[in-house]
mmCIF file of C-alpha atoms in Angstrom:
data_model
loop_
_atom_site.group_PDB
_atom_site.id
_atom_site.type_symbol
_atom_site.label_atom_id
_atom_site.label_comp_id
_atom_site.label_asym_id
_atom_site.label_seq_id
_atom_site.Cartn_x
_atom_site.Cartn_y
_atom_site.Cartn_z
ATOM 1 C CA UNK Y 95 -1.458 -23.381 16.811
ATOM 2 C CA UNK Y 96 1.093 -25.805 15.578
ATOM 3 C CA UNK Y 97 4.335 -24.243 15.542
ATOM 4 C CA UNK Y 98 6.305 -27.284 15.402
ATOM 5 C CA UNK Y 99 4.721 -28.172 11.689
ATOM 6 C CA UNK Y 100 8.169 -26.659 9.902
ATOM 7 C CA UNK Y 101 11.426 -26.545 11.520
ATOM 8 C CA UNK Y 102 11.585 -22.733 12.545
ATOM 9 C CA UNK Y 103 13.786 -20.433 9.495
ATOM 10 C CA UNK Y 104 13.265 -17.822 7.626
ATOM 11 C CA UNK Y 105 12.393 -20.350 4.272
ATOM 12 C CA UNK Y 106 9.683 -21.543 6.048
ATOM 13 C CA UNK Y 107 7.865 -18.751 6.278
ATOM 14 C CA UNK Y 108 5.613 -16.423 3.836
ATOM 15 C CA UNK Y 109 4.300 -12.976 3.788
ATOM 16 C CA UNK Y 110 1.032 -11.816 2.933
ATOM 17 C CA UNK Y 111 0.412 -7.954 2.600
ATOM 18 C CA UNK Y 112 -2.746 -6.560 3.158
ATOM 19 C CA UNK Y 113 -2.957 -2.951 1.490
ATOM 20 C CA UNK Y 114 -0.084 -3.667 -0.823
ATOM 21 C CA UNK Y 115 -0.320 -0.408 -2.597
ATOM 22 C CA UNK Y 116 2.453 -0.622 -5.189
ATOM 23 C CA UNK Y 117 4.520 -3.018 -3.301
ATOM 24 C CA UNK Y 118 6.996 -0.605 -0.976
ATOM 25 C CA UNK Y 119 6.743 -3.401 1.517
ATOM 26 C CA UNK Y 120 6.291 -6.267 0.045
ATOM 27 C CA UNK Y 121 9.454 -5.464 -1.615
ATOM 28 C CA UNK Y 122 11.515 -4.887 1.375
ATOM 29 C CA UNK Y 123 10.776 -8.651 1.965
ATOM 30 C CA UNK Y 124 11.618 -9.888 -1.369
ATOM 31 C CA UNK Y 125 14.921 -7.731 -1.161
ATOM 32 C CA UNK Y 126 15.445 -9.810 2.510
ATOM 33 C CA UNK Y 127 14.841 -13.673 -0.015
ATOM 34 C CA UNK Y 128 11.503 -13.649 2.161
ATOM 35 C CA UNK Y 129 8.732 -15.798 -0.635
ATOM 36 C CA UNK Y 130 5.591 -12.945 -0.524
ATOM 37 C CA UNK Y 131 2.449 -14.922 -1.610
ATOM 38 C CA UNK Y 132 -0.149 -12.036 -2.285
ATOM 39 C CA UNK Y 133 -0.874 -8.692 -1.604
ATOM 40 C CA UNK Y 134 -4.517 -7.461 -1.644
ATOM 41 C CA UNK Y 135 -5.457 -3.646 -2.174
ATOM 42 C CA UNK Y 136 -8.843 -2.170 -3.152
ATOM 43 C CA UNK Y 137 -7.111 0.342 -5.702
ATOM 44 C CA UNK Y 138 -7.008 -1.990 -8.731
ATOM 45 C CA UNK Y 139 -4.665 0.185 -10.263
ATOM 46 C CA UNK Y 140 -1.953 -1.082 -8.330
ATOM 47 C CA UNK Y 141 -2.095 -4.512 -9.310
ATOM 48 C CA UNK Y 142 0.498 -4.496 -12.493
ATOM 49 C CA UNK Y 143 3.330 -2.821 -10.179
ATOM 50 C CA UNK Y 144 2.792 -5.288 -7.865
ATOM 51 C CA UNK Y 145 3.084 -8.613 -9.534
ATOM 52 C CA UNK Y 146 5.771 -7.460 -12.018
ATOM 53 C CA UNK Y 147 7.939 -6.838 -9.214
ATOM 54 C CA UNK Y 148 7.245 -8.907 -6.687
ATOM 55 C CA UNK Y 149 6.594 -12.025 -8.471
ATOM 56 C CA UNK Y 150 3.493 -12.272 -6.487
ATOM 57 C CA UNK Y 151 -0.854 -12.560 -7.021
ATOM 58 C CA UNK Y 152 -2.290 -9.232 -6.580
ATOM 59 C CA UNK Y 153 -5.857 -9.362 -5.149
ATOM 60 C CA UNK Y 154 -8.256 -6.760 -5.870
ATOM 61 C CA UNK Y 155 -10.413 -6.976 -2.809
ATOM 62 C CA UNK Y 156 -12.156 -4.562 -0.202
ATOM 63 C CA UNK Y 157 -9.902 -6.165 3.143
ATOM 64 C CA UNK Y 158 -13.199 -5.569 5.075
ATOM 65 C CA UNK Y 159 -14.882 -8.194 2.928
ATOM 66 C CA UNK Y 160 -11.887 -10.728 2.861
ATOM 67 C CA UNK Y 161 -12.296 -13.764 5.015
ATOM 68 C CA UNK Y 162 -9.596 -15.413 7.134
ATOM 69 C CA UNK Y 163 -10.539 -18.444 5.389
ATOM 70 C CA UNK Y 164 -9.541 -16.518 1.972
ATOM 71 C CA UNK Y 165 -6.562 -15.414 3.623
ATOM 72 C CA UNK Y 166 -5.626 -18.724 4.784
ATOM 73 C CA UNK Y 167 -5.754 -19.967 1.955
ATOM 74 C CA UNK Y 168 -3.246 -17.672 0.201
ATOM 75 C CA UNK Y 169 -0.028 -19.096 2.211
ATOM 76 C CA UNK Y 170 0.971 -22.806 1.464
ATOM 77 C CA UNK Y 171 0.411 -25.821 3.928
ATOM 78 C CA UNK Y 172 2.394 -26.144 6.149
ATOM 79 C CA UNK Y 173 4.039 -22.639 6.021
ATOM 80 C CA UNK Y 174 4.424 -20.494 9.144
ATOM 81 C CA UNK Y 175 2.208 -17.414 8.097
ATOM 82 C CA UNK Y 176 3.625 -13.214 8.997
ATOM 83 C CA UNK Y 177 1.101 -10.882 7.586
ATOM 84 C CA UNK Y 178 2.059 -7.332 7.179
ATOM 85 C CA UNK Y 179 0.055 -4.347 6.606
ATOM 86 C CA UNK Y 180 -0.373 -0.861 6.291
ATOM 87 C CA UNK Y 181 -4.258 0.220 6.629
ATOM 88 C CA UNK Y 182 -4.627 3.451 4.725
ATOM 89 C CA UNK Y 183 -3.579 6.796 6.825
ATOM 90 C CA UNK Y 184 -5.941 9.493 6.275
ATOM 91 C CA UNK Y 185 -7.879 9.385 9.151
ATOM 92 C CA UNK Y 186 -4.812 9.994 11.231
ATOM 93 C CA UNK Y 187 -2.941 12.607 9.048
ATOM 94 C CA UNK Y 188 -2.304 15.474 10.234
ATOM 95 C CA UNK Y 189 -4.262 17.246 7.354
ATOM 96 C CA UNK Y 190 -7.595 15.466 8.785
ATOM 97 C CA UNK Y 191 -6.716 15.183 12.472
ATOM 98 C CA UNK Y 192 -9.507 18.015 13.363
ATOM 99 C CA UNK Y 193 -12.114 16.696 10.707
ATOM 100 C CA UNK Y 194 -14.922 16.379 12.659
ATOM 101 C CA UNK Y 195 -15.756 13.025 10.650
ATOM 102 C CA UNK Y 196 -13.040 11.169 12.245
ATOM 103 C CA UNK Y 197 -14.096 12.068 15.381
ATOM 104 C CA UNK Y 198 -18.158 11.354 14.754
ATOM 105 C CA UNK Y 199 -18.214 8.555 12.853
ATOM 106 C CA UNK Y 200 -14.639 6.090 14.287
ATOM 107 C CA UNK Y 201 -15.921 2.679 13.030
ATOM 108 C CA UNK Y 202 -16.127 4.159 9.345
ATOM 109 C CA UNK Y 203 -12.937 6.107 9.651
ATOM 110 C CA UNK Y 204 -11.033 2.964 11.234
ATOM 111 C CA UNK Y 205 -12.821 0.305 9.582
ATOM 112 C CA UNK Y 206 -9.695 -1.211 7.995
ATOM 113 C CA UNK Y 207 -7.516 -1.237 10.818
ATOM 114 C CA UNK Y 208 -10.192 -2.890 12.703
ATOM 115 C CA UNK Y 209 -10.620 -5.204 9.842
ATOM 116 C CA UNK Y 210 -7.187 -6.235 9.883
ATOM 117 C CA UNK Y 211 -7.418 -6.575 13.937
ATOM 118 C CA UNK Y 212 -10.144 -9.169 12.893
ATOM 119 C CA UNK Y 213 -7.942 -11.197 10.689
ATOM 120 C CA UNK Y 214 -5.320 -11.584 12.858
ATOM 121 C CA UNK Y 215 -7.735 -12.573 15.292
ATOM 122 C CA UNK Y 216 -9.385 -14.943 13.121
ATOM 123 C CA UNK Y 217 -6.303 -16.357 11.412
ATOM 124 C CA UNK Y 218 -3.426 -16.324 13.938
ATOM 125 C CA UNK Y 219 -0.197 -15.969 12.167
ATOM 126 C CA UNK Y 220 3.190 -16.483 13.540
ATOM 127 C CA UNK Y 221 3.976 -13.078 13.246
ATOM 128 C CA UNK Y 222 2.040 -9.392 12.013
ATOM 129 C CA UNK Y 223 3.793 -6.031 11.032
ATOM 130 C CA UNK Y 224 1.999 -3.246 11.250
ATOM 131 C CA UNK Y 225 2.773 0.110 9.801
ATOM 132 C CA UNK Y 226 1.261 3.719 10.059
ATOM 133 C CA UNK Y 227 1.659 7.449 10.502
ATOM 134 C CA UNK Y 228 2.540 8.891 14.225
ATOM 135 C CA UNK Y 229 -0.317 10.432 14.864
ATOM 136 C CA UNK Y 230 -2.685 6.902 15.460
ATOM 137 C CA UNK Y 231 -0.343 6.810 19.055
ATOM 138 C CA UNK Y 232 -2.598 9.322 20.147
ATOM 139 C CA UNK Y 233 -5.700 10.070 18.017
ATOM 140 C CA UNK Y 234 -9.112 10.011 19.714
ATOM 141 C CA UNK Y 235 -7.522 9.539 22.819
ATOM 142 C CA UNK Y 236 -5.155 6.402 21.433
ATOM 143 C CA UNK Y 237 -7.997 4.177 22.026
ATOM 144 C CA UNK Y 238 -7.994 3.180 18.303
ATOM 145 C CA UNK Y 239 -4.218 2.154 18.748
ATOM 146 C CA UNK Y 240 -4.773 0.688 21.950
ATOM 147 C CA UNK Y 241 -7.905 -1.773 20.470
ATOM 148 C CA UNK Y 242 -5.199 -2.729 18.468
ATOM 149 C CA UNK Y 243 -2.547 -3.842 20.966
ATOM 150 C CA UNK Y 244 -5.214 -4.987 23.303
ATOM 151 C CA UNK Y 245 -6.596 -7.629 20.921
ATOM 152 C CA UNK Y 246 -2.741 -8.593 19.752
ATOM 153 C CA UNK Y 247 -2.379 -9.225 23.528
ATOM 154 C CA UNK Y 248 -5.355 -11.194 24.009
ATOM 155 C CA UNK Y 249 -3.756 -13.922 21.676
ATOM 156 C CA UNK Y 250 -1.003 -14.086 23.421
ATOM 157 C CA UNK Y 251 1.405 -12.101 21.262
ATOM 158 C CA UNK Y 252 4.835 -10.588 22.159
ATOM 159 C CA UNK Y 253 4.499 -7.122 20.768
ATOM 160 C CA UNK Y 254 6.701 -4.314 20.269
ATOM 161 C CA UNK Y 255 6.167 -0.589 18.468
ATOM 162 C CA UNK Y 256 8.239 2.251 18.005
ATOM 163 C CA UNK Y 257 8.313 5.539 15.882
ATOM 164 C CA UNK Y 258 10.956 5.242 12.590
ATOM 165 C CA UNK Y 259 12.041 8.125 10.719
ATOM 166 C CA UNK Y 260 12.963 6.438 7.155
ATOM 167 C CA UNK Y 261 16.287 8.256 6.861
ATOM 168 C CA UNK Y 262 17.853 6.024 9.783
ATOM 169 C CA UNK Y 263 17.307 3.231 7.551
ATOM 170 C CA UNK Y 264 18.756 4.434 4.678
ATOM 171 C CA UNK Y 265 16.123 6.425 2.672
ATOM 172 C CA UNK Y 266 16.573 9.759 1.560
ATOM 173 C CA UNK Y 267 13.361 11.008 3.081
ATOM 174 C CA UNK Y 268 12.556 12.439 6.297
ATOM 175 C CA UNK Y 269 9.244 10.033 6.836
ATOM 176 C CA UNK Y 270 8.439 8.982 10.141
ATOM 177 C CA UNK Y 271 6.040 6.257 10.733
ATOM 178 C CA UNK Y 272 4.815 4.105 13.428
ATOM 179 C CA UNK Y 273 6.221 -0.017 13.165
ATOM 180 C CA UNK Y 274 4.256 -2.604 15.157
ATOM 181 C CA UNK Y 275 6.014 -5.628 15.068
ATOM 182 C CA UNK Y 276 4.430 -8.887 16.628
ATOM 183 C CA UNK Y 277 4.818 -12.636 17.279
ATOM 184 C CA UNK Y 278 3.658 -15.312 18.787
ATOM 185 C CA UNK Y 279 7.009 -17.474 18.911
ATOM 186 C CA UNK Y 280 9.107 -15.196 21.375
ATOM 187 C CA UNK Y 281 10.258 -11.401 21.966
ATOM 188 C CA UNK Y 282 10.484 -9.615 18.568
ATOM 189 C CA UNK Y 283 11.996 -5.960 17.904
ATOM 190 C CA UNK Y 284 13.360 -3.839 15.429
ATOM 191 C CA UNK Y 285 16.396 -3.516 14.024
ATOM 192 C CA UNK Y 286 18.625 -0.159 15.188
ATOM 193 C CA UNK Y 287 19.195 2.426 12.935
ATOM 194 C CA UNK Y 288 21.853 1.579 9.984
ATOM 195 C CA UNK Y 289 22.659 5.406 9.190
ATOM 196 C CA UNK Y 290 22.704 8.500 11.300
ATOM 197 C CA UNK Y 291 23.523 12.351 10.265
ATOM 198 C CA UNK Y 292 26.519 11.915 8.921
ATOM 199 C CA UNK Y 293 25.599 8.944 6.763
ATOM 200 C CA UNK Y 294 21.897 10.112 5.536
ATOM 201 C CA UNK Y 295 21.519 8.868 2.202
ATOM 202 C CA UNK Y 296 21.139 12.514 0.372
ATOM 203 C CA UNK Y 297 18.757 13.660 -2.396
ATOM 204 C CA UNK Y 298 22.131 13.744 -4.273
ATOM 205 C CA UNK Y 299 23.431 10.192 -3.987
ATOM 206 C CA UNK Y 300 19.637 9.390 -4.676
ATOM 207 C CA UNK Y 301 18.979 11.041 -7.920
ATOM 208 C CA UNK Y 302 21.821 13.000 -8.781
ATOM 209 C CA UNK Y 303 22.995 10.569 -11.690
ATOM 210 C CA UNK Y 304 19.730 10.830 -13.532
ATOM 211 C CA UNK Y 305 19.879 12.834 -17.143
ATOM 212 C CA UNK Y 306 18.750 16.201 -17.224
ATOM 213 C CA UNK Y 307 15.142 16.918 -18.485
ATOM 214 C CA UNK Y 308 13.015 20.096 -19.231
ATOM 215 C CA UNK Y 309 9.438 20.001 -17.609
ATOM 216 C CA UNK Y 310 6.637 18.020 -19.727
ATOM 217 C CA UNK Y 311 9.145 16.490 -21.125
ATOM 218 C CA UNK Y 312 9.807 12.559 -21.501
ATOM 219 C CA UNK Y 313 12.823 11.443 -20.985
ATOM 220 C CA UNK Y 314 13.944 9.279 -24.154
ATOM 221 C CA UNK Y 315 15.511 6.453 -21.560
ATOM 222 C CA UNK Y 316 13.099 6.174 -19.147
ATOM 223 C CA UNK Y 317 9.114 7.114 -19.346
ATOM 224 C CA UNK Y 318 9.201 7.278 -15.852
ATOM 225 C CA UNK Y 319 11.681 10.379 -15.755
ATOM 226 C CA UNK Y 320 9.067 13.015 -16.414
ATOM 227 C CA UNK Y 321 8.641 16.199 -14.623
ATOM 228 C CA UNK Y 322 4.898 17.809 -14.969
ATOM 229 C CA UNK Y 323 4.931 20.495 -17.019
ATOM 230 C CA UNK Y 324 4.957 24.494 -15.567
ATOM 231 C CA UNK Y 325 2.766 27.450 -16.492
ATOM 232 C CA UNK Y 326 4.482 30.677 -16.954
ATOM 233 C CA UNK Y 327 4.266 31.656 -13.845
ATOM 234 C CA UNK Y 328 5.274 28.485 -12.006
ATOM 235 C CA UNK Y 329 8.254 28.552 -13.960
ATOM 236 C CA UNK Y 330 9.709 32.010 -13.496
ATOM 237 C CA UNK Y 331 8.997 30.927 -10.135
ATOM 238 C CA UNK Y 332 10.963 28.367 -9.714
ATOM 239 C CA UNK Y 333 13.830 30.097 -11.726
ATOM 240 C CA UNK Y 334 13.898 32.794 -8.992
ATOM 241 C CA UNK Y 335 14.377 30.270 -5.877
ATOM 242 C CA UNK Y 336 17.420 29.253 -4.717
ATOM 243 C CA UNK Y 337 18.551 25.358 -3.744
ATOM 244 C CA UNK Y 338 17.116 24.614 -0.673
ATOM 245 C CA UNK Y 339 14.833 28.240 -0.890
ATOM 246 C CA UNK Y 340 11.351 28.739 -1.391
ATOM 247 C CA UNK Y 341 8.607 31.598 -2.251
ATOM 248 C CA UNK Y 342 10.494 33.780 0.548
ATOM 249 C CA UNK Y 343 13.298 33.807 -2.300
ATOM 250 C CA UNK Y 344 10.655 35.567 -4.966
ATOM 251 C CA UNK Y 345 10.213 39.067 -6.074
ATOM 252 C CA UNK Y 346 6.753 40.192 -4.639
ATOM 253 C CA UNK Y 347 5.501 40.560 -8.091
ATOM 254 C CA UNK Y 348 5.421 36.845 -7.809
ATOM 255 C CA UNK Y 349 3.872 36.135 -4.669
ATOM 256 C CA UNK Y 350 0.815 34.504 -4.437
ATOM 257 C CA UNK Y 351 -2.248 36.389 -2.543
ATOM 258 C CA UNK Y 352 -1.990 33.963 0.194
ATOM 259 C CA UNK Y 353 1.982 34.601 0.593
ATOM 260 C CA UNK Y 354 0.825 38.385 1.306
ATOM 261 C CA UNK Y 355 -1.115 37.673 4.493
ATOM 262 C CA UNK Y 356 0.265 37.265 7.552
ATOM 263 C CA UNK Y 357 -1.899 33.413 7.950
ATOM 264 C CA UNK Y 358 0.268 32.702 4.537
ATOM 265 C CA UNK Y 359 4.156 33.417 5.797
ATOM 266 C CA UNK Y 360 4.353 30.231 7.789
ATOM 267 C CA UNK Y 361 3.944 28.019 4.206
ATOM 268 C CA UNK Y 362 7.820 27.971 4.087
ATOM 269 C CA UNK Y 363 8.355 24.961 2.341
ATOM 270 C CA UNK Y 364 5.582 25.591 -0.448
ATOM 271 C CA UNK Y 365 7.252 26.125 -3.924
ATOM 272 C CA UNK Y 366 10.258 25.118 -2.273
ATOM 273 C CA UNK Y 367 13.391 23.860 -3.710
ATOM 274 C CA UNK Y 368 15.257 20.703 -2.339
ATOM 275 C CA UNK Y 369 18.979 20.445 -1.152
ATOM 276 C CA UNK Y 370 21.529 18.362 -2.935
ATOM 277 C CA UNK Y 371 23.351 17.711 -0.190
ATOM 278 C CA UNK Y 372 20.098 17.017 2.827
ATOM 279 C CA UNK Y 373 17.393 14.043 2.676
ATOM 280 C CA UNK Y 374 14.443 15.061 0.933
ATOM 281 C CA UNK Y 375 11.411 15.960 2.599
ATOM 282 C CA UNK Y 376 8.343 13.667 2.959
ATOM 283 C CA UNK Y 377 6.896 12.253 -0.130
ATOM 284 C CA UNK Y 378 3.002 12.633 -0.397
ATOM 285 C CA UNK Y 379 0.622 11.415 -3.341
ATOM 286 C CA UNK Y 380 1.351 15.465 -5.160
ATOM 287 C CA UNK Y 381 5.150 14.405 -4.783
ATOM 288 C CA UNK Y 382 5.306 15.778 -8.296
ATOM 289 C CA UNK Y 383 3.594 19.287 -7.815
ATOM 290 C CA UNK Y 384 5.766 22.683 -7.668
ATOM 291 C CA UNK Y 385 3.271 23.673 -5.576
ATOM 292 C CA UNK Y 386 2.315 21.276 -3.128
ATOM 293 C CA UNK Y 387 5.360 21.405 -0.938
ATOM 294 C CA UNK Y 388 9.066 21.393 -1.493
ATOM 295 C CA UNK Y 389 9.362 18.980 -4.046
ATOM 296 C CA UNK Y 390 11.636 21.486 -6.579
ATOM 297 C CA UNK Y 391 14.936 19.973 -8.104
ATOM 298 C CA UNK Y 392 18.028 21.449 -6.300
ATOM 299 C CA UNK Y 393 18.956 22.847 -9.591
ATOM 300 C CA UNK Y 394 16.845 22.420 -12.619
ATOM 301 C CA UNK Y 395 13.923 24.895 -13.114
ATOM 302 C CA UNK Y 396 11.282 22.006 -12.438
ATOM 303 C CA UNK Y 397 9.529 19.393 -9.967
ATOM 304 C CA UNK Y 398 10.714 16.170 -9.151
ATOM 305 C CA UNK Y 399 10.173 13.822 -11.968
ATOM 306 C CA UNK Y 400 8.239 10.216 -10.935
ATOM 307 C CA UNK Y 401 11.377 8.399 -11.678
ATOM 308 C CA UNK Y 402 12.675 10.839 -8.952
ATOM 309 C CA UNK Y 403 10.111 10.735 -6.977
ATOM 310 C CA UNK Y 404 10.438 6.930 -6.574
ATOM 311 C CA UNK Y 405 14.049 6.527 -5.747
ATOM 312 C CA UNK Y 406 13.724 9.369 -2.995
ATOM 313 C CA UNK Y 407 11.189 6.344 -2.099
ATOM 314 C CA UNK Y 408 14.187 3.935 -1.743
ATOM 315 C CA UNK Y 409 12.466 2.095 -4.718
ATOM 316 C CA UNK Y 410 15.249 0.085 -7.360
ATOM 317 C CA UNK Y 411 15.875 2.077 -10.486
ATOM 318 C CA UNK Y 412 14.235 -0.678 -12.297
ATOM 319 C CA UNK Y 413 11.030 -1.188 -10.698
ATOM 320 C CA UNK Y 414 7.897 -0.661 -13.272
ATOM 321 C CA UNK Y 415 5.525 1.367 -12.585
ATOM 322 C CA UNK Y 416 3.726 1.982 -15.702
ATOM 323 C CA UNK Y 417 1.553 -0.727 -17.240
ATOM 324 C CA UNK Y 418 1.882 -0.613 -21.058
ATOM 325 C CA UNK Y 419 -1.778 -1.761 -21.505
ATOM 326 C CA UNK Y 420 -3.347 1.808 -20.062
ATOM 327 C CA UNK Y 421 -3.400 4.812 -20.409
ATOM 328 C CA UNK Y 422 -0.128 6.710 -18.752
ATOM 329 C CA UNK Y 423 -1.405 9.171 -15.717
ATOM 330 C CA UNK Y 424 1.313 11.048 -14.088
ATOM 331 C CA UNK Y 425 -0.800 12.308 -11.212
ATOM 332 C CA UNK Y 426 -1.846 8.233 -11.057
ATOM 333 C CA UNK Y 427 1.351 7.022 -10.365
ATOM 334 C CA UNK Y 428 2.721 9.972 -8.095
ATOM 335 C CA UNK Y 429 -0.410 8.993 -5.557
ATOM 336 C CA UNK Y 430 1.196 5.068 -5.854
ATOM 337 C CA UNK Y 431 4.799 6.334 -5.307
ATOM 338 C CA UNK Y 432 3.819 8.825 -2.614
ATOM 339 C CA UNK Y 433 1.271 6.357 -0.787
ATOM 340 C CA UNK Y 434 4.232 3.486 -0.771
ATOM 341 C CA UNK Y 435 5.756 2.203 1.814
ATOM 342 C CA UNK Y 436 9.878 3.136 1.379
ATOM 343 C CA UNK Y 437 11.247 -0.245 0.076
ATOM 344 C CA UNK Y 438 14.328 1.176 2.651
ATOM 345 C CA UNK Y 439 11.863 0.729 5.862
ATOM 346 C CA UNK Y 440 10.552 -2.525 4.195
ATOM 347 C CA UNK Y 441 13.905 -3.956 4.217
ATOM 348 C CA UNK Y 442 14.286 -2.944 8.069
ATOM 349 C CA UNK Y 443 11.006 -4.291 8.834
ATOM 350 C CA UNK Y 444 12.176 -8.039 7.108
ATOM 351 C CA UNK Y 445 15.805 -7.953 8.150
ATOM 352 C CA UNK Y 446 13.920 -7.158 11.910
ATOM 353 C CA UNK Y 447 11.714 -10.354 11.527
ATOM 354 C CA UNK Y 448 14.781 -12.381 9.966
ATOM 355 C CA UNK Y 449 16.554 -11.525 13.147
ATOM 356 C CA UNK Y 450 13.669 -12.802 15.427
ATOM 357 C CA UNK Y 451 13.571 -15.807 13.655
ATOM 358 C CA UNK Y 452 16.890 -17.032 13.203
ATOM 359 C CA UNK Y 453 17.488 -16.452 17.234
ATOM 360 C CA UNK Y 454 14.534 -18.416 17.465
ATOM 361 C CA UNK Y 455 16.187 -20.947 15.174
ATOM 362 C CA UNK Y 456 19.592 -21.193 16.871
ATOM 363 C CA UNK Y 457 17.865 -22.164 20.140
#
């Protein structure tokens, strides 16, 4: 290691982010004047939000086939290197957490996170973030989260990790998520929380501006404003539940067969409506379906639009989204949104790893 190559600010240093996604992330550190070099994500369809954003290369790569001599290569000479990633969730959502694949068969499940374990080890930068869901603290016995820390240790890394929930940092989402932050120059931590309950950005403040719009419907400003269309059904549904209500609002001639069990009455927030005046509930990659949780307007008969769907995100109103050389898919671009990092906790993560370095550069 040479970290006396640069003199020691935030300038000199630049951010690669390994399962880029969309950009959530990498964002937050363009928001915080950090210089992002790349991001590199195996879903190809990512790559035009990315770069037109970001002003960064997208690489379309498999992460367990990248080489820390690739990866090296990506930052320029002489830079101080932070890497940043999020390796994909599912094994440790709480959907799968009793699949008995993730249990059988570990080294396919947590192949990327011990892929990016193997970068770091390989390439040594200055500092890592690492972001995921909760439930890796603990799953299988926390031995996957523990290889992790153990082999950050091993190089000699101050390390830090704490559960987040997004709407302390200014998101309007309830999201919690794990935040590993390392380095190799000195103590490193996150940033406190910049809101609390009575300063919660709300769903209101987030997308209460937007123009009204029917369901399947584009909106004439903005392609991204469009709510998926409703059946019948789905519609008089959502006409009889209240702001902040759900199925439990309905007329049993509208249940569904499920709601009619006793298994079914727990599904609360299913077909639920939002509150103006609350954060919005977690975003997931069918952040746009009436059906797949509570992602209802507070008020109009519909879903969430994507344009909607993306600010609740803490993403800028003008971030793109949709590349006008394919084909528009709605469902596409709700799994981007929903899989993103909030730009909001990007920022936190950046402005944490700003901090670190700027006390190391007033020493």
């Amino acid at each position: 290691m040479h970290l006396h190559k640069k003199k020691i600010s935030p300038a000199n240093f630049e951010v690669v982010d390994l399962f880029c996604g969309v950009g959530g992330l990498s964002h937050g550190f363009v928001q915080e004047n950090f210089k992002v070099k790349a991001g590199i994500d195996f879903d190809n369809s990512c790559s035009y939000a990315f770069e037109e954003n970001n002003d960064a290369t997208f690489l379309h790569r498999d992460v367990k086939e990248f080489s820390s001599t690739e990866l090296s290569n990506l930052y320029s000479k002489g830079k101080y290197k932070i890497l940043v990633g999020c390796a994909p969730c599912q094994p440790f959502s709480i959907y799968n957490r009793n699949s008995s694949n993730c249990e059988n068969r570990p080294e396919d499940k947590w192949g990327l996170l011990y892929s990016f374990s193997n970068l770091i080890d390989e390439l040594e930068p200055e500092i890592v973030s690492m972001e995921n869901v909760p439930l890796l603290l603990n799953f299988n016995g926390g031995k996957i989260f523990d290889d992790f820390v153990k082999r950050l240790e091993d190089k000699k890394y101050f390390i830090s990790y704490k559960v987040l929930n997004a709407q302390d940092y200014g998101v309007a989402q309830r999201r919690k998520r794990l935040i590993l932050l390392a380095s190799k120059l000195g103590p490193i931590s996150i940033i406190s929380p910049t809101h609390d309950k009575n300063t919660y950005k709300t769903v209101k403040e987030a997308i209460g501006h937007l123009p009204k719009i029917e369901d399947g419907v584009f909106c004439p400003t903005d392609q991204l404003h469009y709510a998926k269309k409703l059946n019948t059904i789905n519609k008089k549904r959502i006409q009889a539940t209240k702001e902040g209500g759900s199925w439990k609002d309905w007329d049993e001639s509208l249940w569904l067969e499920c709601h009619k069990k006793e298994s079914g009455k727990d599904f609360g927030s299913v077909y639920g409506r939002m509150k103006w005046n609350d954060v919005a509930p977690t975003m997931t990659t069918y952040c746009i379906g009436l059906s797949n949780g509570r992602f209802g307007h507070p008020e109009q008969d519909r879903a969430i639009s994507l344009r909607e769907a993306a600010l609740i995100q803490s993403f800028p109103e003008n971030y793109k989204f949709i590349d006008p050389n394919t084909e528009f898919s709605s469902p596409k671009i709700a799994r981007q949104i929903g899989n993103a990092v909030p730009v909001g906790l990007g920022i936190a993560i950046a402005k944490s790893i700003k901090n670190h370095i700027k006390a190391l550069e007033s020493k």
